[in-house]
């Protein structure tokens, strides 16, 4: 039943609605929250709620100040005041007649007094609905509900205008089409095709964030295919586009098979198919192009290089141990990706690792002596020989498995006699 959970949200928003009404202003739920409420998707208590109002930001601050637990105004210049009540984060944006983006030629924002004006500047009709508070009445001037029901992805005004205002919307089109199983309207597909090159002016970070959201879609396959058909994919993921040019659907399938709740696993699948260089340097370069944080790049490196080196890991038990140590915390993700690349070899490696893990800790290739033990045993002071001796013990650990203290001592003694 559409809007089955609307009452709960309207109740939760009641104090806010009262505060706005008390000053003669209107306030509405808007955007994704309305769409998802209509679809009866569960509203997680941690989900942010977007509101829009005819009050200007200074007024909004004065209205919510007394009832909020915290208020933030970083977005004030663009009309947005954020605040928190209990566990809920809420953002109220003054109606806009023009959406600001970093790529706009005029990076300023113009406020509007009418809700319909605001909705007309939103990306798609399914995202251009509002619910007036506290009455809970739907405002749907562009037939977003009927597009949700009929499965259409359309822009409120012309698609060319919409994508000129913000070319990122062309990527968003693919995400919403895949996520809600909507067929993009002909003018949307045509504008995406004709305007694909406009994506080049969009900040890489915005594109990356949009791709991150695309990767959260359960089955993003249709989105990749739409982006490919319109010529957008080769601008953002040239390797995936090249695979699709060869009619190789592996990237699309593989990304969809990775757990949608595991961002890193999905990103790793994307990295694998978007770059043909599966060495650490290749993954680093790809991560840098995507402006990913270093910690993410390191994890991706462990996963992708791990998946690429399964064959080496099968060279013998020592090689398997080294592989297990190098993949570390990313081992399971590396195996999952590798299974999709080379099922049989990966399966064999998994058997080896399971067998080893029964008797040793694959995550701890430690040796039972430290630097001072080594110095004392060998009768030497600090210097490179200490490191060499420890490296030798580490090699033995990989060759033969965990060492006891007496085995390690014996190994060092035989080393010192050589
Ligand atoms: P999600 O559930 O993924 O958060 P969402 O629809 O809430 O989806 P957001 O990116 O959070 O998407 O944006 C909230 C709302 O703001 C959208 O529903 C849409 O109305 C509007 N919006 C967001 N980005 C744009 C944009 N680039 N151009 C136009 N309208 C936008
Ligand atoms: Mg949202």
CSV table of C-alpha atoms and ligand atoms in Angstrom, one decimal:
chain,number,residue,atom,x,y,z
A,1,UNK,CA,0.0,0.0,0.0
A,2,UNK,CA,1.6,3.3,-1.1
A,3,UNK,CA,2.5,5.6,1.8
A,4,UNK,CA,1.8,3.0,4.5
A,5,UNK,CA,4.6,4.5,6.6
A,6,UNK,CA,3.7,8.1,5.9
A,7,UNK,CA,1.9,8.6,9.1
A,8,UNK,CA,4.9,7.8,11.2
A,9,UNK,CA,7.1,10.3,9.4
A,10,UNK,CA,4.4,13.0,9.5
A,11,UNK,CA,4.1,12.4,13.3
A,12,UNK,CA,7.8,12.5,13.7
A,13,UNK,CA,8.0,15.8,11.8
A,14,UNK,CA,5.0,17.4,13.6
A,15,UNK,CA,7.0,19.6,15.9
A,16,UNK,CA,9.0,20.9,13.0
A,17,UNK,CA,5.9,21.6,11.0
A,18,UNK,CA,4.4,23.5,13.9
A,19,UNK,CA,7.5,25.6,14.3
A,20,UNK,CA,7.4,26.6,10.6
A,21,UNK,CA,3.7,27.2,10.6
A,22,UNK,CA,4.0,29.4,13.7
A,23,UNK,CA,6.0,31.8,11.7
A,24,UNK,CA,3.7,31.7,8.7
A,25,UNK,CA,5.9,29.4,6.6
A,26,UNK,CA,5.3,26.2,4.7
A,27,UNK,CA,7.5,23.1,4.9
A,28,UNK,CA,7.5,19.9,2.9
A,29,UNK,CA,9.1,16.5,2.8
A,30,UNK,CA,10.8,16.4,-0.6
A,31,UNK,CA,12.8,14.3,-3.0
A,32,UNK,CA,14.0,10.7,-2.4
A,33,UNK,CA,12.2,10.4,0.9
A,34,UNK,CA,8.8,11.0,-0.8
A,35,UNK,CA,9.6,8.5,-3.6
A,36,UNK,CA,10.7,5.9,-1.1
A,37,UNK,CA,7.7,6.4,1.2
A,38,UNK,CA,5.4,6.0,-1.8
A,39,UNK,CA,7.2,2.7,-2.6
A,40,UNK,CA,6.8,1.7,1.0
A,41,UNK,CA,10.5,1.2,1.4
A,42,UNK,CA,11.5,1.1,5.1
A,43,UNK,CA,12.7,4.4,6.4
A,44,UNK,CA,15.8,3.7,8.4
A,45,UNK,CA,16.0,5.8,11.6
A,46,UNK,CA,19.5,6.7,10.4
A,47,UNK,CA,18.3,8.0,7.0
A,48,UNK,CA,18.6,11.8,6.5
A,49,UNK,CA,15.3,13.5,5.8
A,50,UNK,CA,15.1,16.3,3.3
A,51,UNK,CA,12.7,19.2,3.7
A,52,UNK,CA,12.0,22.2,1.7
A,53,UNK,CA,10.5,25.5,2.7
A,54,UNK,CA,9.7,29.0,1.6
A,55,UNK,CA,11.5,30.4,4.6
A,56,UNK,CA,14.9,31.8,3.8
A,57,UNK,CA,17.9,30.3,5.6
A,58,UNK,CA,18.2,32.9,8.3
A,59,UNK,CA,14.5,32.4,9.1
A,60,UNK,CA,15.0,28.6,9.0
A,61,UNK,CA,17.8,28.9,11.5
A,62,UNK,CA,15.7,30.9,13.9
A,63,UNK,CA,12.8,28.5,13.5
A,64,UNK,CA,14.6,25.2,14.1
A,65,UNK,CA,17.2,26.6,16.6
A,66,UNK,CA,14.9,26.3,19.6
A,67,UNK,CA,13.7,22.7,18.8
A,68,UNK,CA,16.9,21.1,17.4
A,69,UNK,CA,19.6,19.3,19.4
A,70,UNK,CA,22.2,20.7,17.0
A,71,UNK,CA,22.2,23.0,13.9
A,72,UNK,CA,24.7,23.3,11.2
A,73,UNK,CA,24.8,26.0,8.6
A,74,UNK,CA,27.7,25.1,6.3
A,75,UNK,CA,25.3,24.9,3.4
A,76,UNK,CA,23.6,28.2,4.1
A,77,UNK,CA,24.9,29.9,1.0
A,78,UNK,CA,23.1,27.3,-1.1
A,79,UNK,CA,19.9,27.5,1.1
A,80,UNK,CA,20.5,24.5,3.3
A,81,UNK,CA,20.3,24.4,7.1
A,82,UNK,CA,21.0,21.0,8.7
A,83,UNK,CA,19.9,20.0,12.1
A,84,UNK,CA,19.4,17.1,14.3
A,85,UNK,CA,16.5,16.1,16.6
A,86,UNK,CA,17.1,13.0,18.6
A,87,UNK,CA,18.8,10.5,16.3
A,88,UNK,CA,17.4,12.0,13.1
A,89,UNK,CA,19.4,14.3,10.8
A,90,UNK,CA,17.3,16.7,8.8
A,91,UNK,CA,18.2,19.2,6.1
A,92,UNK,CA,15.9,22.0,5.2
A,93,UNK,CA,16.6,23.8,1.9
A,94,UNK,CA,14.9,27.0,0.9
A,95,UNK,CA,12.9,26.5,-2.4
A,96,UNK,CA,15.3,27.1,-5.3
A,97,UNK,CA,14.7,28.3,-8.8
A,98,UNK,CA,18.1,27.3,-9.9
A,99,UNK,CA,20.2,24.4,-8.5
A,100,UNK,CA,23.8,25.4,-7.7
A,101,UNK,CA,26.5,23.0,-8.8
A,102,UNK,CA,30.3,23.6,-8.8
A,103,UNK,CA,30.1,23.4,-12.6
A,104,UNK,CA,27.4,26.0,-13.0
A,105,UNK,CA,28.6,29.0,-15.0
A,106,UNK,CA,27.0,31.2,-12.3
A,107,UNK,CA,27.8,29.5,-9.0
A,108,UNK,CA,25.1,31.2,-7.1
A,109,UNK,CA,21.7,30.1,-6.0
A,110,UNK,CA,18.3,31.8,-6.6
A,111,UNK,CA,15.6,31.2,-4.1
A,112,UNK,CA,11.9,30.7,-5.0
A,113,UNK,CA,8.7,31.1,-3.1
A,114,UNK,CA,6.7,28.4,-4.8
A,115,UNK,CA,7.2,24.7,-4.2
A,116,UNK,CA,6.4,23.9,-7.9
A,117,UNK,CA,9.3,26.0,-9.0
A,118,UNK,CA,11.6,24.1,-6.7
A,119,UNK,CA,10.3,20.8,-7.9
A,120,UNK,CA,10.8,21.8,-11.5
A,121,UNK,CA,14.5,22.1,-11.0
A,122,UNK,CA,15.0,18.7,-9.5
A,123,UNK,CA,16.5,15.9,-11.6
A,124,UNK,CA,13.7,13.4,-12.3
A,125,UNK,CA,10.0,13.4,-11.9
A,126,UNK,CA,10.1,10.5,-9.4
A,127,UNK,CA,12.4,12.7,-7.3
A,128,UNK,CA,10.4,15.9,-7.8
A,129,UNK,CA,7.5,15.2,-5.4
A,130,UNK,CA,6.8,16.8,-2.0
A,131,UNK,CA,4.5,16.1,0.9
A,132,UNK,CA,3.2,19.2,2.7
A,133,UNK,CA,3.5,19.0,6.5
A,134,UNK,CA,1.7,18.5,8.7
A,135,UNK,CA,-1.3,17.5,6.5
A,136,UNK,CA,0.6,14.9,4.5
A,137,UNK,CA,-0.8,16.1,1.2
A,138,UNK,CA,1.1,15.0,-1.9
A,139,UNK,CA,2.5,17.7,-4.3
A,140,UNK,CA,3.2,16.1,-7.6
A,141,UNK,CA,3.1,18.6,-10.4
A,142,UNK,CA,5.2,16.5,-12.8
A,143,UNK,CA,3.4,13.1,-12.3
A,144,UNK,CA,6.2,11.4,-10.4
A,145,UNK,CA,3.8,8.9,-8.9
A,146,UNK,CA,2.4,7.9,-12.3
A,147,UNK,CA,6.0,7.5,-13.6
A,148,UNK,CA,6.9,5.3,-10.7
A,149,UNK,CA,3.9,3.2,-11.4
A,150,UNK,CA,4.4,3.1,-15.1
A,151,UNK,CA,8.2,2.7,-14.8
A,152,UNK,CA,9.3,5.9,-16.6
A,153,UNK,CA,12.4,8.0,-15.9
A,154,UNK,CA,11.7,11.5,-17.1
A,155,UNK,CA,12.9,15.0,-16.3
A,156,UNK,CA,10.4,17.5,-15.0
A,157,UNK,CA,11.3,20.0,-17.7
A,158,UNK,CA,13.2,19.2,-21.0
A,159,UNK,CA,16.1,16.7,-20.7
A,160,UNK,CA,18.5,19.0,-22.5
A,161,UNK,CA,17.9,21.8,-20.1
A,162,UNK,CA,18.1,19.4,-17.1
A,163,UNK,CA,21.5,18.0,-18.2
A,164,UNK,CA,22.9,21.4,-19.2
A,165,UNK,CA,22.1,22.7,-15.8
A,166,UNK,CA,24.0,19.8,-14.2
A,167,UNK,CA,25.6,17.1,-16.5
A,168,UNK,CA,26.0,14.8,-13.5
A,169,UNK,CA,22.3,14.1,-13.8
A,170,UNK,CA,23.1,11.9,-16.8
A,171,UNK,CA,24.9,9.5,-14.5
A,172,UNK,CA,22.1,9.8,-11.9
A,173,UNK,CA,19.7,8.8,-14.7
A,174,UNK,CA,21.4,5.5,-15.0
A,175,UNK,CA,21.4,4.9,-11.2
A,176,UNK,CA,17.7,5.7,-10.8
A,177,UNK,CA,16.7,3.7,-13.9
A,178,UNK,CA,18.5,0.6,-12.5
A,179,UNK,CA,17.5,1.0,-8.9
A,180,UNK,CA,13.8,1.5,-9.5
A,181,UNK,CA,13.6,-0.4,-12.8
A,182,UNK,CA,12.5,2.6,-14.8
A,183,UNK,CA,12.8,2.9,-18.5
A,184,UNK,CA,14.4,6.2,-19.5
A,185,UNK,CA,12.2,8.4,-21.7
A,186,UNK,CA,13.4,8.8,-25.3
A,187,UNK,CA,14.4,12.5,-24.8
A,188,UNK,CA,16.4,11.4,-21.8
A,189,UNK,CA,18.4,8.8,-23.7
A,190,UNK,CA,18.8,11.2,-26.6
A,191,UNK,CA,20.1,14.0,-24.5
A,192,UNK,CA,22.5,11.6,-22.6
A,193,UNK,CA,23.8,10.5,-26.0
A,194,UNK,CA,24.2,14.0,-27.5
A,195,UNK,CA,25.5,15.6,-24.3
A,196,UNK,CA,27.8,12.8,-23.1
A,197,UNK,CA,30.9,15.1,-23.5
A,198,UNK,CA,29.5,17.6,-21.0
A,199,UNK,CA,30.4,15.1,-18.3
A,200,UNK,CA,34.0,16.1,-18.8
A,201,UNK,CA,33.3,19.4,-16.9
A,202,UNK,CA,32.0,17.7,-13.8
A,203,UNK,CA,34.4,17.4,-10.9
A,204,UNK,CA,35.9,13.9,-10.6
A,205,UNK,CA,34.8,13.8,-7.0
A,206,UNK,CA,31.1,14.2,-7.8
A,207,UNK,CA,31.4,11.5,-10.5
A,208,UNK,CA,33.2,9.2,-8.0
A,209,UNK,CA,30.5,9.8,-5.4
A,210,UNK,CA,27.8,9.1,-7.9
A,211,UNK,CA,29.6,5.8,-9.0
A,212,UNK,CA,29.7,4.9,-5.3
A,213,UNK,CA,26.0,5.2,-5.1
A,214,UNK,CA,25.5,3.3,-8.3
A,215,UNK,CA,27.5,0.5,-6.8
A,216,UNK,CA,25.0,0.3,-4.0
A,217,UNK,CA,22.2,-0.6,-6.4
A,218,UNK,CA,21.4,-4.3,-6.0
A,219,UNK,CA,21.8,-5.0,-9.7
A,220,UNK,CA,23.6,-2.1,-11.4
A,221,UNK,CA,23.9,-4.0,-14.7
A,222,UNK,CA,21.2,-2.0,-16.6
A,223,UNK,CA,22.8,1.2,-15.5
A,224,UNK,CA,26.2,0.2,-17.0
A,225,UNK,CA,24.4,-0.8,-20.2
A,226,UNK,CA,22.5,2.5,-20.4
A,227,UNK,CA,25.7,4.4,-19.8
A,228,UNK,CA,27.5,2.4,-22.4
A,229,UNK,CA,24.7,2.8,-25.0
A,230,UNK,CA,24.8,6.5,-24.6
A,231,UNK,CA,28.5,6.9,-24.8
A,232,UNK,CA,28.9,8.0,-21.2
A,233,UNK,CA,30.6,4.9,-19.9
A,234,UNK,CA,33.8,5.3,-21.8
A,235,UNK,CA,34.2,8.7,-20.2
A,236,UNK,CA,34.0,7.4,-16.7
A,237,UNK,CA,35.0,3.7,-16.9
A,238,UNK,CA,36.9,3.2,-20.2
A,239,UNK,CA,38.0,-0.3,-19.4
A,240,UNK,CA,34.4,-1.5,-18.6
A,241,UNK,CA,33.3,0.3,-21.8
A,242,UNK,CA,36.0,-1.4,-23.9
A,243,UNK,CA,34.8,-4.8,-22.5
A,244,UNK,CA,31.3,-4.1,-23.5
A,245,UNK,CA,32.5,-2.9,-26.9
A,246,UNK,CA,33.9,-6.5,-27.3
A,247,UNK,CA,30.5,-7.8,-26.2
A,248,UNK,CA,32.1,-9.1,-23.0
A,249,UNK,CA,29.5,-8.7,-20.3
A,250,UNK,CA,31.8,-10.0,-17.5
A,251,UNK,CA,32.3,-6.6,-15.8
A,252,UNK,CA,28.5,-6.0,-15.6
A,253,UNK,CA,27.9,-9.5,-14.2
A,254,UNK,CA,30.8,-9.4,-11.8
A,255,UNK,CA,29.9,-6.1,-10.2
A,256,UNK,CA,26.4,-7.3,-9.7
A,257,UNK,CA,27.5,-10.5,-8.2
A,258,UNK,CA,29.5,-8.8,-5.4
A,259,UNK,CA,27.6,-8.1,-2.2
A,260,UNK,CA,25.8,-4.7,-2.6
A,261,UNK,CA,26.4,-4.0,1.1
A,262,UNK,CA,30.1,-4.4,0.7
A,263,UNK,CA,31.4,-1.2,-1.0
A,264,UNK,CA,34.9,-2.4,-1.1
A,265,UNK,CA,34.1,-5.7,-2.8
A,266,UNK,CA,32.1,-3.9,-5.5
A,267,UNK,CA,34.7,-1.3,-6.0
A,268,UNK,CA,37.3,-4.0,-6.4
A,269,UNK,CA,35.3,-5.7,-9.0
A,270,UNK,CA,35.0,-2.4,-10.9
A,271,UNK,CA,38.7,-1.7,-10.6
A,272,UNK,CA,39.5,-5.2,-11.8
A,273,UNK,CA,37.5,-4.7,-15.0
A,274,UNK,CA,38.2,-1.1,-15.6
A,275,UNK,CA,42.0,-1.5,-15.5
A,276,UNK,CA,44.0,-4.2,-17.2
A,277,UNK,CA,47.0,-3.5,-15.0
A,278,UNK,CA,46.4,-5.7,-11.9
A,279,UNK,CA,49.8,-4.9,-10.3
A,280,UNK,CA,49.9,-2.6,-7.2
A,281,UNK,CA,51.0,0.3,-9.4
A,282,UNK,CA,48.0,-0.2,-11.7
A,283,UNK,CA,45.6,-0.3,-8.8
A,284,UNK,CA,47.2,2.8,-7.3
A,285,UNK,CA,46.9,4.7,-10.6
A,286,UNK,CA,43.2,3.7,-11.0
A,287,UNK,CA,42.5,4.7,-7.4
A,288,UNK,CA,44.2,8.1,-7.9
A,289,UNK,CA,42.1,8.7,-11.1
A,290,UNK,CA,39.0,8.0,-9.0
A,291,UNK,CA,40.3,10.3,-6.2
A,292,UNK,CA,39.9,7.5,-3.7
A,293,UNK,CA,41.4,7.9,-0.2
A,294,UNK,CA,44.8,6.2,0.4
A,295,UNK,CA,43.3,3.7,2.8
A,296,UNK,CA,40.8,2.6,0.2
A,297,UNK,CA,43.5,2.4,-2.5
A,298,UNK,CA,45.6,0.1,-0.2
A,299,UNK,CA,42.7,-2.2,0.4
A,300,UNK,CA,41.8,-2.3,-3.3
A,301,UNK,CA,45.5,-3.1,-4.0
A,302,UNK,CA,45.4,-6.1,-1.6
A,303,UNK,CA,42.2,-7.4,-3.2
A,304,UNK,CA,43.1,-6.9,-6.9
A,305,UNK,CA,46.7,-7.9,-6.6
A,306,UNK,CA,45.6,-10.9,-4.5
A,307,UNK,CA,43.1,-12.0,-7.1
A,308,UNK,CA,45.7,-11.6,-9.8
A,309,UNK,CA,48.3,-13.7,-8.1
A,310,UNK,CA,46.3,-16.8,-7.2
A,311,UNK,CA,48.3,-18.8,-9.7
A,312,UNK,CA,51.6,-17.8,-8.0
A,313,UNK,CA,50.0,-18.7,-4.6
A,314,UNK,CA,49.6,-22.2,-5.9
A,315,UNK,CA,53.3,-22.7,-6.5
A,316,UNK,CA,53.6,-24.5,-3.1
A,317,UNK,CA,52.8,-24.2,0.5
A,318,UNK,CA,55.3,-21.4,1.2
A,319,UNK,CA,53.9,-19.3,-1.6
A,320,UNK,CA,50.3,-19.9,-0.3
A,321,UNK,CA,51.4,-18.7,3.1
A,322,UNK,CA,53.0,-15.6,1.7
A,323,UNK,CA,49.9,-14.9,-0.4
A,324,UNK,CA,47.7,-15.3,2.7
A,325,UNK,CA,49.9,-12.9,4.7
A,326,UNK,CA,50.0,-10.3,1.9
A,327,UNK,CA,46.2,-10.3,1.3
A,328,UNK,CA,45.7,-10.1,5.1
A,329,UNK,CA,42.3,-8.6,6.1
A,330,UNK,CA,41.3,-8.4,2.4
A,331,UNK,CA,41.8,-12.2,1.9
A,332,UNK,CA,38.1,-13.1,1.7
A,333,UNK,CA,37.4,-10.3,-0.8
A,334,UNK,CA,40.4,-11.3,-2.9
A,335,UNK,CA,39.2,-14.9,-3.0
A,336,UNK,CA,35.6,-13.8,-3.9
A,337,UNK,CA,36.9,-11.7,-6.7
A,338,UNK,CA,39.3,-14.4,-7.9
A,339,UNK,CA,36.5,-17.0,-7.9
A,340,UNK,CA,34.8,-14.9,-10.5
A,341,UNK,CA,38.0,-14.6,-12.6
A,342,UNK,CA,39.4,-18.1,-12.3
A,343,UNK,CA,37.1,-20.4,-10.4
A,344,UNK,CA,39.1,-23.6,-10.5
A,345,UNK,CA,42.5,-22.2,-9.5
A,346,UNK,CA,40.9,-20.2,-6.7
A,347,UNK,CA,39.0,-23.2,-5.5
A,348,UNK,CA,42.3,-25.1,-5.2
A,349,UNK,CA,43.9,-22.3,-3.3
A,350,UNK,CA,41.0,-22.2,-0.9
A,351,UNK,CA,41.5,-25.9,-0.2
A,352,UNK,CA,45.1,-25.3,0.6
A,353,UNK,CA,44.4,-22.3,2.8
A,354,UNK,CA,41.7,-24.1,4.8
A,355,UNK,CA,44.1,-27.0,5.3
A,356,UNK,CA,46.8,-24.6,6.6
A,357,UNK,CA,44.4,-22.6,8.8
A,358,UNK,CA,43.5,-25.7,10.7
A,359,UNK,CA,47.0,-25.8,12.3
A,360,UNK,CA,48.4,-22.3,12.0
A,361,UNK,CA,47.3,-18.7,12.2
A,362,UNK,CA,47.6,-17.4,8.6
A,363,UNK,CA,47.3,-13.8,9.8
A,364,UNK,CA,50.3,-14.2,12.1
A,365,UNK,CA,53.5,-15.0,10.3
A,366,UNK,CA,55.4,-13.8,13.4
A,367,UNK,CA,58.6,-15.3,14.7
A,368,UNK,CA,59.1,-16.0,18.4
A,369,UNK,CA,62.2,-13.8,18.8
A,370,UNK,CA,62.6,-10.1,18.6
A,371,UNK,CA,65.5,-7.8,17.8
A,372,UNK,CA,67.1,-7.9,21.2
A,373,UNK,CA,66.9,-11.7,21.4
A,374,UNK,CA,68.7,-11.8,18.1
A,375,UNK,CA,71.4,-9.4,19.2
A,376,UNK,CA,72.0,-11.4,22.4
A,377,UNK,CA,72.0,-14.7,20.7
A,378,UNK,CA,74.4,-13.7,18.0
A,379,UNK,CA,76.4,-11.5,20.3
A,380,UNK,CA,76.0,-8.4,18.0
A,381,UNK,CA,74.9,-4.8,18.4
A,382,UNK,CA,72.2,-3.0,16.5
A,383,UNK,CA,72.7,-2.9,12.7
A,384,UNK,CA,71.6,-4.4,9.4
A,385,UNK,CA,72.5,-7.9,10.5
A,386,UNK,CA,69.7,-7.9,13.0
A,387,UNK,CA,67.1,-7.2,10.3
A,388,UNK,CA,68.7,-9.8,8.1
A,389,UNK,CA,68.4,-12.4,10.8
A,390,UNK,CA,64.8,-11.6,11.5
A,391,UNK,CA,64.1,-11.8,7.8
A,392,UNK,CA,65.7,-15.2,7.7
A,393,UNK,CA,63.4,-16.4,10.5
A,394,UNK,CA,60.4,-15.0,8.7
A,395,UNK,CA,61.5,-16.9,5.5
A,396,UNK,CA,61.7,-20.1,7.6
A,397,UNK,CA,58.3,-19.4,9.0
A,398,UNK,CA,56.8,-19.2,5.5
A,399,UNK,CA,58.8,-22.3,4.4
A,400,UNK,CA,58.0,-24.6,7.3
A,401,UNK,CA,55.2,-23.1,9.3
A,402,UNK,CA,55.3,-21.6,12.8
A,403,UNK,CA,58.6,-21.8,14.7
A,404,UNK,CA,59.0,-22.6,18.4
A,405,UNK,CA,61.5,-20.6,20.4
A,406,UNK,CA,64.1,-23.4,20.4
A,407,UNK,CA,63.7,-23.9,16.6
A,408,UNK,CA,64.2,-20.2,16.1
A,409,UNK,CA,67.3,-20.2,18.3
A,410,UNK,CA,68.7,-23.3,16.5
A,411,UNK,CA,68.1,-21.6,13.2
A,412,UNK,CA,70.0,-18.5,14.3
A,413,UNK,CA,72.9,-20.5,15.7
A,414,UNK,CA,73.4,-22.3,12.4
A,415,UNK,CA,73.1,-19.0,10.7
A,416,UNK,CA,75.9,-17.5,12.8
A,417,UNK,CA,78.2,-20.5,12.1
A,418,UNK,CA,77.9,-20.0,8.4
B,1,LIG,P1,19.2,8.4,-2.4
B,1,LIG,O1,18.1,7.5,-1.8
B,1,LIG,O2,20.2,7.6,-3.2
B,1,LIG,O3,19.8,9.3,-1.4
B,1,LIG,P2,17.9,10.7,-3.3
B,1,LIG,O4,16.8,10.8,-4.3
B,1,LIG,O5,17.6,11.0,-1.9
B,1,LIG,O6,18.4,9.2,-3.5
B,1,LIG,P3,20.0,12.6,-3.2
B,1,LIG,O7,21.2,12.6,-4.0
B,1,LIG,O8,20.1,12.3,-1.7
B,1,LIG,O9,19.1,11.5,-3.9
B,1,LIG,O10,19.2,13.9,-3.4
B,1,LIG,C1,18.0,14.3,-2.8
B,1,LIG,C2,17.1,15.0,-3.7
B,1,LIG,O11,17.6,16.2,-4.2
B,1,LIG,C3,16.8,14.1,-5.0
B,1,LIG,O12,15.7,13.3,-4.8
B,1,LIG,C4,16.4,15.2,-6.0
B,1,LIG,O13,15.1,15.7,-5.8
B,1,LIG,C5,17.4,16.3,-5.6
B,1,LIG,N1,18.7,16.3,-6.3
B,1,LIG,C6,19.8,15.7,-5.9
B,1,LIG,N2,20.8,15.9,-6.7
B,1,LIG,C7,20.3,16.5,-7.8
B,1,LIG,C8,20.9,17.1,-9.0
B,1,LIG,N3,22.2,16.8,-9.3
B,1,LIG,N4,20.1,17.7,-9.8
B,1,LIG,C9,18.8,18.0,-9.4
B,1,LIG,N5,18.2,17.5,-8.4
B,1,LIG,C10,19.0,16.8,-7.5
B,2,LIG,MG1,19.0,11.1,-0.3
